XYZ file of C-alpha atoms in Angstrom:
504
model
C -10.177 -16.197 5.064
C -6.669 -16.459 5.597
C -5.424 -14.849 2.610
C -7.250 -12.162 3.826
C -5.698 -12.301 7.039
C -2.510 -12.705 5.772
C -3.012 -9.056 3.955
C -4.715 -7.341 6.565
C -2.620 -8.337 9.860
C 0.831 -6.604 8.397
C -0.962 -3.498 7.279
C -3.173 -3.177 10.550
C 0.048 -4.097 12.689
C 2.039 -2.023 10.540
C 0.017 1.203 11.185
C -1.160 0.722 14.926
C 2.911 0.255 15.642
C 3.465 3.918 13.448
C 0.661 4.918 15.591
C 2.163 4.056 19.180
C 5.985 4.973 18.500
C 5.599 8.118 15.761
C 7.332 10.512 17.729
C 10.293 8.240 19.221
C 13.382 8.506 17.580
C 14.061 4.725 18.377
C 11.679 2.094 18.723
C 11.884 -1.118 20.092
C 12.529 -4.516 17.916
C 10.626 -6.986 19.756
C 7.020 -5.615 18.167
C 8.343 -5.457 14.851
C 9.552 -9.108 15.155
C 6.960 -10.657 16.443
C 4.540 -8.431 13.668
C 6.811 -10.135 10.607
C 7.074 -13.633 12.821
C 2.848 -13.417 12.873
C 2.751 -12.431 9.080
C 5.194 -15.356 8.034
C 2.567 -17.859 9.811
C -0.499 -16.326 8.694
C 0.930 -16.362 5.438
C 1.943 -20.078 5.236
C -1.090 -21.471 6.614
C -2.696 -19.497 3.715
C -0.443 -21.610 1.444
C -1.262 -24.899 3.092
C -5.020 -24.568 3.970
C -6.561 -21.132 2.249
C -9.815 -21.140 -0.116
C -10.954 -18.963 -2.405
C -12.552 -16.147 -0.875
C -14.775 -13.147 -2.789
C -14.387 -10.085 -0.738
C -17.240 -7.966 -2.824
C -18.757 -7.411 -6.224
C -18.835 -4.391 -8.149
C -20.749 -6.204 -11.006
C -21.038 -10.306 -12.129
C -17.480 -10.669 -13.400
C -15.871 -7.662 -11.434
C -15.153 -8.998 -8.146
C -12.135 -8.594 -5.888
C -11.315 -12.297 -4.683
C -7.800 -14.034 -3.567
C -7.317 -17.664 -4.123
C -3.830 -18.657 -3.544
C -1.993 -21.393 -6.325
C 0.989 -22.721 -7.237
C 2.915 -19.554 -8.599
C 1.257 -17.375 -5.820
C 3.029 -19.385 -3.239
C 6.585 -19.384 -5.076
C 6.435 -15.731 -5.462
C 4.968 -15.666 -1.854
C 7.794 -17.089 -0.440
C 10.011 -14.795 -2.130
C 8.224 -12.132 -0.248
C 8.502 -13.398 3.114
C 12.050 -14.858 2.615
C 13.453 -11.166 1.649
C 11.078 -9.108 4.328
C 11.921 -11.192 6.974
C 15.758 -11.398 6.429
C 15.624 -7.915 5.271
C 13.838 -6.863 8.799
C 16.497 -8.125 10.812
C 19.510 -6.374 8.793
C 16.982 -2.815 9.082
C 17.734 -2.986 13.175
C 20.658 -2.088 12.251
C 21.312 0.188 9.104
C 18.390 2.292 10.081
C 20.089 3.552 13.262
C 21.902 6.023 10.497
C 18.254 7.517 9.451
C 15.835 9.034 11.030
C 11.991 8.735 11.575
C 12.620 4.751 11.982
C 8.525 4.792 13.178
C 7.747 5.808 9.173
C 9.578 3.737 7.367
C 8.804 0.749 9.664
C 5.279 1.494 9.289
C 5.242 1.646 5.412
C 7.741 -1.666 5.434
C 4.758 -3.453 6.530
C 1.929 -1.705 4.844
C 3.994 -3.189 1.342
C 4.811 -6.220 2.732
C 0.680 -6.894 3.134
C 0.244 -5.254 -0.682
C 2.313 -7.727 -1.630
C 0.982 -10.742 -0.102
C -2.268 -9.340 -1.786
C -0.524 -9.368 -5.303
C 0.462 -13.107 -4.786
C -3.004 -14.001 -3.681
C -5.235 -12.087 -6.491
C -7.681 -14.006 -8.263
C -8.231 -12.456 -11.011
C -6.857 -9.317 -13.242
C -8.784 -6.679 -11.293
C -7.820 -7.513 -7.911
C -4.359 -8.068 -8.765
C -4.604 -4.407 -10.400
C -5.166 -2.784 -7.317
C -3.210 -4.753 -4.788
C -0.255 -3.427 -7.576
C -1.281 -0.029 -7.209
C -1.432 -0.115 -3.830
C 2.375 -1.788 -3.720
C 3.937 1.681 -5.593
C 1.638 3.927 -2.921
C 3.258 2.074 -0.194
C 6.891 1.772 -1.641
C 6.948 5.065 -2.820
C 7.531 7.090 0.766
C 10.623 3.960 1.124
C 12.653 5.904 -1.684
C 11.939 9.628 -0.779
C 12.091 8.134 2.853
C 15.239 10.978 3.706
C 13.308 13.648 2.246
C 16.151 15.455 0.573
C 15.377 17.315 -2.766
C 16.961 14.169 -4.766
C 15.203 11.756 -2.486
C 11.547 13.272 -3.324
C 12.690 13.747 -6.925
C 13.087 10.012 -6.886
C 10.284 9.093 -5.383
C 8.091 11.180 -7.564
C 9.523 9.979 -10.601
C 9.572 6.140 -9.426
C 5.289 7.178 -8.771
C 4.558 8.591 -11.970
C 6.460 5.997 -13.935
C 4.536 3.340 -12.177
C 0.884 4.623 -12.763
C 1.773 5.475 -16.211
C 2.862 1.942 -16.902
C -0.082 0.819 -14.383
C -2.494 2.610 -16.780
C -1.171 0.905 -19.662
C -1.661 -2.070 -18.331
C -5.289 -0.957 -17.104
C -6.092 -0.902 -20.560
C -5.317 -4.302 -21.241
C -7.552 -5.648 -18.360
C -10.702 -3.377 -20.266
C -9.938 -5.012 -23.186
C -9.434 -8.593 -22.185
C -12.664 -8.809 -20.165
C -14.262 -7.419 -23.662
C -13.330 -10.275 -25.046
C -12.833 -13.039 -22.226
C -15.520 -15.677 -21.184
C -18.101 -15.906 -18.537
C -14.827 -17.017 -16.306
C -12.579 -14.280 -15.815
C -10.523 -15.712 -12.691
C -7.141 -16.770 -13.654
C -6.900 -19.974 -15.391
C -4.069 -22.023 -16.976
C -4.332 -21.394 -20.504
C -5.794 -18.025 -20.462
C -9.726 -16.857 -20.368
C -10.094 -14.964 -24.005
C -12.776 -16.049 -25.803
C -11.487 -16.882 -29.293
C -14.422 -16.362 -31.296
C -14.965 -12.548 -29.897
C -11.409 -12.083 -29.900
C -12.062 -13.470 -34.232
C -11.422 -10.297 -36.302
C -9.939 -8.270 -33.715
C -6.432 -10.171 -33.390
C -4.323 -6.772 -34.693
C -6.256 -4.510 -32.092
C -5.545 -6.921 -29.242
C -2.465 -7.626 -29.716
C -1.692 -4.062 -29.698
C -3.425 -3.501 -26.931
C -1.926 -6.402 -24.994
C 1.639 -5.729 -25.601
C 1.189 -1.825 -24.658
C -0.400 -4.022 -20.843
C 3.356 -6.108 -20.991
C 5.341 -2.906 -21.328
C 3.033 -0.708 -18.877
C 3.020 -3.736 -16.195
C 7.086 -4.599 -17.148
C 8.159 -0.598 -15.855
C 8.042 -2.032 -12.312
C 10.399 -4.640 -13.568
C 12.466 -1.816 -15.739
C 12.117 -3.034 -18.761
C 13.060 -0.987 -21.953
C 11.696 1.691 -22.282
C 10.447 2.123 -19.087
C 13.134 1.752 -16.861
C 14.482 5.155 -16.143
C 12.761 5.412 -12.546
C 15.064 2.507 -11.672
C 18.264 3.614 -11.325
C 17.439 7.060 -9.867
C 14.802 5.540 -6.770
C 17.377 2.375 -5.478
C 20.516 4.514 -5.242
C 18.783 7.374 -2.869
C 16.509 4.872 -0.803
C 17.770 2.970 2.495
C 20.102 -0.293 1.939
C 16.715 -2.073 3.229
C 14.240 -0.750 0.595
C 16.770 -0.828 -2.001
C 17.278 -4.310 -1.268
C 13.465 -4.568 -1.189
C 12.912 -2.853 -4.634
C 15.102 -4.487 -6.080
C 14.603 -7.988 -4.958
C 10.811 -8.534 -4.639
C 8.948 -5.124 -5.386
C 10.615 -5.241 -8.808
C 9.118 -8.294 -9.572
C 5.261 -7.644 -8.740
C 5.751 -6.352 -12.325
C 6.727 -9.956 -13.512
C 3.987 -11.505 -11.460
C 1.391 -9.226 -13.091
C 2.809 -9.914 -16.380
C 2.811 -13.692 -15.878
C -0.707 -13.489 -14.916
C -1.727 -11.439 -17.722
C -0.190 -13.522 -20.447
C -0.125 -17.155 -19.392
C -3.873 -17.058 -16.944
C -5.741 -14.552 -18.603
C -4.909 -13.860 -22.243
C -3.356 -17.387 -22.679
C -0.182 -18.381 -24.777
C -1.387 -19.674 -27.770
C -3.366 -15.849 -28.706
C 0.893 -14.629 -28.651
C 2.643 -17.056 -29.596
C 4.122 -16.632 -33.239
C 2.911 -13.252 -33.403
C 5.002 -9.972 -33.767
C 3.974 -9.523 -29.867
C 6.074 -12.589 -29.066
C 8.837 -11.523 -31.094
C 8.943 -7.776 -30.017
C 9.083 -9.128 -26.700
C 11.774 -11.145 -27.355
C 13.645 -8.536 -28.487
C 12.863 -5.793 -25.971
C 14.179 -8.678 -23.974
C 17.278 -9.135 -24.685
C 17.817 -5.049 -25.109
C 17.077 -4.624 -21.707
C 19.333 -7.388 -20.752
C 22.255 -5.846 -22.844
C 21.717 -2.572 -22.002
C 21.170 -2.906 -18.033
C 24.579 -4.885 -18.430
C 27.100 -2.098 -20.124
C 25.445 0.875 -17.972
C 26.029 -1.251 -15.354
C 29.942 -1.993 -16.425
C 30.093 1.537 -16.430
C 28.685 2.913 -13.470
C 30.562 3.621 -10.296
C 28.296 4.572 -7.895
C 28.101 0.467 -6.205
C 23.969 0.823 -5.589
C 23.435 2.510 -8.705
C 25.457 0.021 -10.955
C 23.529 -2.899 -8.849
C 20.069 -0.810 -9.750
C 21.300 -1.126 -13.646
C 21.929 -4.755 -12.913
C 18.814 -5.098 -11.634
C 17.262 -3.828 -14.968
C 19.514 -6.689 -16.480
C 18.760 -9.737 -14.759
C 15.039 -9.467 -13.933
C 14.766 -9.107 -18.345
C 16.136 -12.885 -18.290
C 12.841 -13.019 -16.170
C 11.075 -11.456 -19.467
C 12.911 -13.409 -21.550
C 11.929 -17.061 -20.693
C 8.452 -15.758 -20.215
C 8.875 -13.983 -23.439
C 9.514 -17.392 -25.055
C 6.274 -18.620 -23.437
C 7.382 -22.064 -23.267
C 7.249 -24.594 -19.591
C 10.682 -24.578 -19.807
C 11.271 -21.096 -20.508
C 8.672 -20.307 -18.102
C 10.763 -22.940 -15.199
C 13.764 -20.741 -16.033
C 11.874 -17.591 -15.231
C 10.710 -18.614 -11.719
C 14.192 -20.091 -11.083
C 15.517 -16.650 -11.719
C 12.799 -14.979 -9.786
C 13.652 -16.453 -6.459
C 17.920 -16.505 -7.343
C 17.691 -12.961 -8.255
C 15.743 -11.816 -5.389
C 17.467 -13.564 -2.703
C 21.021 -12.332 -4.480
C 20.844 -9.216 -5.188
C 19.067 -8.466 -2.107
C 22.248 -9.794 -0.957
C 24.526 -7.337 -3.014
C 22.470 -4.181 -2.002
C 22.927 -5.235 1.714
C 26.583 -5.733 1.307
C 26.354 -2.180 -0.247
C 24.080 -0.808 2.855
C 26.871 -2.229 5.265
C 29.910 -0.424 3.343
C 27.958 3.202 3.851
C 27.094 1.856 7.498
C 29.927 0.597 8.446
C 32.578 3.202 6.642
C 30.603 5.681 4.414
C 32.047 4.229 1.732
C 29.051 4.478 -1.991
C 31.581 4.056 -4.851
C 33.331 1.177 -6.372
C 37.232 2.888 -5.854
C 36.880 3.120 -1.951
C 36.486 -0.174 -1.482
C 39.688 -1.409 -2.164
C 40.859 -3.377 0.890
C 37.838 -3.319 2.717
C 37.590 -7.469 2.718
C 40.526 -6.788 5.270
C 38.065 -5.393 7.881
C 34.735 -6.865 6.801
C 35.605 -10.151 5.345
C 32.411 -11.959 5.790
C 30.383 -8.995 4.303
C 32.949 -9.028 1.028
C 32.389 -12.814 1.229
C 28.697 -12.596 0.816
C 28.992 -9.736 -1.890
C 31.422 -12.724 -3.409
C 28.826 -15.638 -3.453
C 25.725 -13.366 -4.519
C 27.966 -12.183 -7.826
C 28.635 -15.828 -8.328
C 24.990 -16.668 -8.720
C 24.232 -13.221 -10.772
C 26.767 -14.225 -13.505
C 25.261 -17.601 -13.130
C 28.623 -19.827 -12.423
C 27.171 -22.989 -10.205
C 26.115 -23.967 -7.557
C 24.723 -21.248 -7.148
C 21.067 -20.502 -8.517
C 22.032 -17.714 -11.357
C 23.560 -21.079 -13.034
C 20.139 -23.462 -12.806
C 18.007 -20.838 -13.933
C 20.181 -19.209 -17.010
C 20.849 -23.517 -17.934
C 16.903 -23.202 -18.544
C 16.664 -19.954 -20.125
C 19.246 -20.806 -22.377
C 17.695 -24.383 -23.205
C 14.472 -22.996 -23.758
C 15.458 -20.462 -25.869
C 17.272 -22.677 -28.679
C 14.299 -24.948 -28.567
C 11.617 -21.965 -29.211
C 11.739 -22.302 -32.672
C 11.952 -18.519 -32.593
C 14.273 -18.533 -35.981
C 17.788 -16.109 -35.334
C 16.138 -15.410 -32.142
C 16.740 -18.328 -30.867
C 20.391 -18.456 -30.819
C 20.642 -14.865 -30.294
C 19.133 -15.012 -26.732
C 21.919 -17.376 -25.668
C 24.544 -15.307 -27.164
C 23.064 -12.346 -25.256
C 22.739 -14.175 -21.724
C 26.507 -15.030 -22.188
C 27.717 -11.085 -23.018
C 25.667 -10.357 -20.245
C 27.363 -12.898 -17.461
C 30.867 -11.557 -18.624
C 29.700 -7.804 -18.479
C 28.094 -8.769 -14.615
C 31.236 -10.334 -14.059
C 33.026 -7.779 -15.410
C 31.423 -5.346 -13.057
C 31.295 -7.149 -9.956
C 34.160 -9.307 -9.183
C 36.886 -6.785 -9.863
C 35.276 -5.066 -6.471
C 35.973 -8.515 -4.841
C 39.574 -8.661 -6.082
C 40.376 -4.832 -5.621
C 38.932 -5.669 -1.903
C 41.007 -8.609 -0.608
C 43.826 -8.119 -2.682
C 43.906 -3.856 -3.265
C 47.708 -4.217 -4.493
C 46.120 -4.291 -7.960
C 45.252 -7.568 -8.883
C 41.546 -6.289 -9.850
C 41.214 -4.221 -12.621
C 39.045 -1.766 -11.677
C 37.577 -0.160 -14.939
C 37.026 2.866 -15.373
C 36.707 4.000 -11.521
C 39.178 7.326 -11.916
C 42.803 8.283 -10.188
C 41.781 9.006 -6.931
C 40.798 6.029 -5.691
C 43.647 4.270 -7.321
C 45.173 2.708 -3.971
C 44.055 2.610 -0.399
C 45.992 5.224 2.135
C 47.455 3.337 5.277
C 45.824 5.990 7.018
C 42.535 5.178 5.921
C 43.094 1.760 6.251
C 44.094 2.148 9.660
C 41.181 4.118 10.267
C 38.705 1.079 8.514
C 40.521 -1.302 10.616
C 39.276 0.938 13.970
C 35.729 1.820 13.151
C 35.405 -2.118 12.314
C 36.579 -2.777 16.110
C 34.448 -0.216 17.602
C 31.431 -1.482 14.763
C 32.175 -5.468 14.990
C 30.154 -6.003 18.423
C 27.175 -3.958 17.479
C 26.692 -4.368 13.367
C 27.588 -7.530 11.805
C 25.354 -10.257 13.378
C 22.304 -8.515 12.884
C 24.078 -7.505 9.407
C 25.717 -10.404 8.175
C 23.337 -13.506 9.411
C 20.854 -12.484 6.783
C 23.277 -12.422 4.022
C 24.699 -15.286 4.975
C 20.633 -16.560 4.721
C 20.328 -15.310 1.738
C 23.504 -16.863 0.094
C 21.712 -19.659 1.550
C 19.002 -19.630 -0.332
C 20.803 -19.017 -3.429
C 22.634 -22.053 -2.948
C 19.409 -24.260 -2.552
C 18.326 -23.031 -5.753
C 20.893 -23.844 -7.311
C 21.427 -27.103 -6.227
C 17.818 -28.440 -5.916
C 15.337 -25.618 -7.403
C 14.007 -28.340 -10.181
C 12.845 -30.487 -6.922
C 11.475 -27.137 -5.330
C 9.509 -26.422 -8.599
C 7.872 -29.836 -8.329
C 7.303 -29.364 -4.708
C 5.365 -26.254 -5.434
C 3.326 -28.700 -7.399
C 1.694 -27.342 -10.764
C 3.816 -24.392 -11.591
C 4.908 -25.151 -15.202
């Protein structure tokens, strides 16, 4: 009962609040805080005391249940780690939109599909509570309802239920060919001796379910929704999206392959190694249009499409340790680049300021917000302590020891191109900003922005006086949190995989 609870209280809260405040243009915090407070204890008693629970049947082995487990909770706690920091920051930044009531309201109708992904029991209630996390994310990108915001939106929706169908097709098949059991189990629940002459079908089948459920991730060659939705949606969503939503994708896929179809039907097979490979493409390719890009939320939404492939990877490899490495970079990622897109939410807030070339000098005014940006790249090109180091260390282990043939030292050689492109891309923005005499080297980011007017620093210097009392501690406490939490990761995320208890 309390998963349930835990699912329903943030969408029922969610909508009564919409409900009461829809036609204020502001609307009071204390609601909202005690609604995300209520959902963060609901939701940890479900960890600690919740039972399986069977909400209905629709036929003997087609029932929508939650049971919560070991990798439910990790990626639960993901959830409410990024909501709840993310909340606080949203005070703030969404002063600068309008129809606060809406967003707030769909905020927590996601956060409860969500908590619903992390508790599914089985592949057909995890299906819906993932559809039901792109209805309720969707109106978060085309929140500003500009032609480019709805064009977003709509294309982030129909890339998601076209990869969503893909992956529906996987679920038909596998309970074809699954047991009596059909709730997720370590190991997997395909029967092998239906599944005997049908191998080439099912594999087929099952690697068109990895790429359908992997377009919420953005992996090759579904990813084109992803840079287009994060640049044009709120600092909070974005943050959101890219941090946690993002990753239902992974969950799904980690359910699909290691508790339902099991690793030993893949492993060898072309799937495995097309996988692999799709892999490290995404990894490459998310890097350089990243390196490239100079829009700041738009190269951190091609990063995005980078670093949550080194998720795909170890998972890809479908190894424990490459699987460890995976969750470590689940919870590094999401906590960091959350980070990074808030940092970029506080440079429009603060100063207006959405490419890489204004931002030269701005560590002058908002030094604790550049700081932040500073420790969250650390971790994304994986230099320790912080967590981008831990996890990549297992990635990279796992992959030499996959017996995976030129594969196997390729994936290394691609995870360390990649941490030179990230850092390539996002520490010059750190130097350019404390030190904007030229010390950076600011590829590619044209003329114009070549040097920092007096004027306008002048001007940065003012509006972070007249912005200092009222923006950063509701803006810079959670990044400082999430840096945080990068840090722990990094430093004891082996213990916290143990802690979990039965993970990997």
């Amino acid at each position: 009962m309390l998963n349930l609870l835990a699912v329903i209280f943030p969408i029922l809260f969610g909508t009564i609040l919409y409900v009461r405040y829809r036609k204020e243009e502001r609307v009071p915090t204390l609601p909202y805080i005690v609604c995300i407070l209520a959902t963060d204890i609901l939701a940890l008693l479900a960890m600690l005391y919740s039972k399986s629970i069977t909400l209905f049947s629709l036929s003997p082995r087609v029932n929508f249940a939650f049971e919560m487990d070991a990798v439910g909770k990790w990626f639960l706690a993901a959830v409410l780690l990024l909501y709840t920091f993310t909340l606080f920051y949203a005070f703030i930044y969404m002063k600068i939109e309008e129809d606060i009531p809406s967003f707030m309201a769909f905020y927590f109708i996601s956060l409860g599909a969500l908590i619903a992904v992390c508790c599914s029991a089985n592949l057909v209630t995890i299906y819906f509570a993932f559809e039901l996390t792109t209805l309720s994310t969707v109106p978060l990108v085309l929140h500003e309802k500009t032609k480019e915001a709805v064009a977003a939106g709509l294309k982030y929706l129909f890339y998601s239920i076209g990869g969503a169908l893909l992956g529906l097709l996987g679920v038909f098949f596998l309970y074809a060919y699954a047991g009596e059991n059909v709730d997720f189990v370590k190991g997997g629940v395909l029967d092998m001796a239906k599944a005997s002459g049908n191998q080439g079908v099912l594999l087929a089948v099952f690697f068109l379910a990895i790429i359908g459920y992997g377009t919420k991730a953005g992996m090759y060659p579904m990813h084109g929704w992803l840079p287009t939705a994060h640049p044009i949606a709120p600092a909070p969503a974005s943050a959101l999206l890219s941090g946690i939503i993002a990753k239902s994708g992974v969950l799904v896929i980690l359910r699909f392959v290691f508790y339902s179809v099991g690793t030993e039907f893949l492993k060898g097979t072309w799937v495995q190694y097309a996988w692999v490979c799709v892999a490290l493409l995404t990894i490459f390719m998310g890097s350089m249009m990243a390196f490239k890009e100079e829009v700041l939320k738009k190269r951190l939404a091609y990063s995005t499409i980078s670093q949550i492939s080194y998720v795909m990877l170890g998972m890809a490899l479908l190894t424990q340790e490459g699987l460890q490495g995976s969750l470590l970079q689940v919870m590094q990622h999401a906590s960091a680049k959350a980070c990074l897109f808030l940092c970029a939410g506080a440079f429009i807030y603060l100063y207006g300021k959405r490419k890489v070339g204004e931002l030269k000098g701005i560590g002058k005014t908002s030094p604790i917000i550049l700081w932040c940006f500073f420790f969250a790249a650390m971790s994304l090109v994986g230099i320790p302590p912080m967590g981008g180091f831990t996890s990549k260390w297992h990635l990279a282990q796992a992959a030499l020891n996959s017996g995976l043939g030129f594969l196997s030292v390729l994936a290394p050689i691609v995870l360390l191109i990649s941490a030179l492109l990230t850092a390539g891309y996002l520490f010059p923005i750190v130097i350019d900003g404390f030190f904007p005499g030229g010390l950076g080297h600011g590829h590619g980011h044209g003329d114009k922005h070549e040097e920092v007017a007096e004027e306008e620093q002048d001007k940065n210097e003012e509006t972070s006086q007249k912005t200092f009392e009222l923006a950063p501690y509701l803006m810079w406490i959670p990044l400082v949190g999430l840096i945080l939490i990068s840090l722990v990761i990094g430093i004891f995320g082996n213990s916290l995989i143990g802690v979990f208890g039965g993970i990997v």
